[in-house]
C-alpha cells in the first residue's frame, strides 16, 4: 500500500548508494588484487515483518548482491 516514492527512496539509500560506491572502488581493488567491502544489512532482509516491505526488500537485495560480489571478487582476493 506504500507509495512508489518510498520504495525508490529505500532502494536508493539502502542498495544503490552502496552499489555506486562499490563501482567507484572496485577497479582499484582489481588493480591491487585485494580489498574488503563491508555492507551493513538487517535481519529484516532475511525475516521481514509487517509494514516493512520496502525496507525489508531493499535489505534482502543488499544481502544477495553482497553474496554476488563475494563470488565475483573471490578470484581477485576481494572479500
mmCIF file of C-alpha atoms in Angstrom:
data_model
loop_
_atom_site.group_PDB
_atom_site.id
_atom_site.type_symbol
_atom_site.label_atom_id
_atom_site.label_comp_id
_atom_site.label_asym_id
_atom_site.label_seq_id
_atom_site.Cartn_x
_atom_site.Cartn_y
_atom_site.Cartn_z
ATOM 1 C CA UNK A 1 0.000 0.000 0.000
ATOM 2 C CA UNK A 2 3.030 2.304 0.259
ATOM 3 C CA UNK A 3 3.741 4.903 -2.383
ATOM 4 C CA UNK A 4 6.351 4.035 -5.011
ATOM 5 C CA UNK A 5 8.429 7.010 -3.857
ATOM 6 C CA UNK A 6 9.028 5.209 -0.540
ATOM 7 C CA UNK A 7 10.281 2.150 -2.422
ATOM 8 C CA UNK A 8 12.558 4.258 -4.614
ATOM 9 C CA UNK A 9 13.969 6.054 -1.586
ATOM 10 C CA UNK A 10 14.588 2.831 0.333
ATOM 11 C CA UNK A 11 16.402 1.219 -2.599
ATOM 12 C CA UNK A 12 18.390 4.396 -3.321
ATOM 13 C CA UNK A 13 19.612 4.707 0.254
ATOM 14 C CA UNK A 14 19.926 1.039 1.214
ATOM 15 C CA UNK A 15 21.188 -0.515 -2.021
ATOM 16 C CA UNK A 16 22.031 1.841 -4.880
ATOM 17 C CA UNK A 17 24.298 4.090 -2.797
ATOM 18 C CA UNK A 18 26.406 1.052 -1.867
ATOM 19 C CA UNK A 19 26.397 -0.144 -5.486
ATOM 20 C CA UNK A 20 27.601 3.255 -6.704
ATOM 21 C CA UNK A 21 30.394 3.417 -4.129
ATOM 22 C CA UNK A 22 31.471 -0.127 -4.957
ATOM 23 C CA UNK A 23 31.555 0.725 -8.668
ATOM 24 C CA UNK A 24 33.992 3.526 -7.845
ATOM 25 C CA UNK A 25 36.371 1.449 -5.689
ATOM 26 C CA UNK A 26 36.121 -1.918 -7.487
ATOM 27 C CA UNK A 27 38.678 -1.079 -10.232
ATOM 28 C CA UNK A 28 41.246 -0.154 -7.545
ATOM 29 C CA UNK A 29 40.657 -3.422 -5.752
ATOM 30 C CA UNK A 30 41.069 -5.355 -9.015
ATOM 31 C CA UNK A 31 44.272 -3.463 -9.831
ATOM 32 C CA UNK A 32 45.741 -4.067 -6.363
ATOM 33 C CA UNK A 33 44.463 -7.669 -6.239
ATOM 34 C CA UNK A 34 42.945 -7.144 -2.802
ATOM 35 C CA UNK A 35 40.214 -5.332 -0.945
ATOM 36 C CA UNK A 36 37.380 -5.670 1.511
ATOM 37 C CA UNK A 37 33.812 -4.470 1.301
ATOM 38 C CA UNK A 38 31.553 -4.435 4.338
ATOM 39 C CA UNK A 39 27.855 -3.948 3.736
ATOM 40 C CA UNK A 40 25.518 -3.325 6.655
ATOM 41 C CA UNK A 41 22.158 -5.036 6.405
ATOM 42 C CA UNK A 42 19.342 -6.003 8.751
ATOM 43 C CA UNK A 43 17.587 -9.099 10.000
ATOM 44 C CA UNK A 44 14.554 -7.710 8.167
ATOM 45 C CA UNK A 45 16.337 -8.632 4.931
ATOM 46 C CA UNK A 46 16.040 -12.278 5.973
ATOM 47 C CA UNK A 47 12.861 -12.228 8.032
ATOM 48 C CA UNK A 48 10.581 -9.283 7.220
ATOM 49 C CA UNK A 49 7.787 -8.129 9.476
ATOM 50 C CA UNK A 50 4.524 -6.351 8.757
ATOM 51 C CA UNK A 51 4.719 -2.839 7.335
ATOM 52 C CA UNK A 52 8.411 -3.088 6.378
ATOM 53 C CA UNK A 53 8.030 -4.215 2.756
ATOM 54 C CA UNK A 54 10.178 -1.602 1.011
ATOM 55 C CA UNK A 55 12.893 -1.563 3.676
ATOM 56 C CA UNK A 56 12.990 -5.351 4.016
ATOM 57 C CA UNK A 57 13.118 -5.837 0.244
ATOM 58 C CA UNK A 58 15.996 -3.378 -0.076
ATOM 59 C CA UNK A 59 17.945 -5.198 2.636
ATOM 60 C CA UNK A 60 17.231 -8.594 1.051
ATOM 61 C CA UNK A 61 18.581 -7.181 -2.210
ATOM 62 C CA UNK A 62 21.677 -5.953 -0.322
ATOM 63 C CA UNK A 63 22.214 -9.429 1.121
ATOM 64 C CA UNK A 64 22.009 -11.133 -2.273
ATOM 65 C CA UNK A 65 24.134 -8.516 -4.005
ATOM 66 C CA UNK A 66 26.801 -8.890 -1.302
ATOM 67 C CA UNK A 67 26.948 -12.644 -1.921
ATOM 68 C CA UNK A 68 27.270 -11.979 -5.642
ATOM 69 C CA UNK A 69 30.102 -9.518 -5.009
ATOM 70 C CA UNK A 70 31.936 -12.096 -2.917
ATOM 71 C CA UNK A 71 31.681 -14.583 -5.768
ATOM 72 C CA UNK A 72 32.841 -12.013 -8.328
ATOM 73 C CA UNK A 73 35.726 -10.762 -6.208
ATOM 74 C CA UNK A 74 36.992 -14.007 -4.728
ATOM 75 C CA UNK A 75 39.423 -14.773 -7.524
ATOM 76 C CA UNK A 76 40.843 -11.242 -7.141
ATOM 77 C CA UNK A 77 41.377 -11.580 -3.380
ATOM 78 C CA UNK A 78 38.478 -9.186 -2.762
ATOM 79 C CA UNK A 79 36.289 -10.104 0.130
#
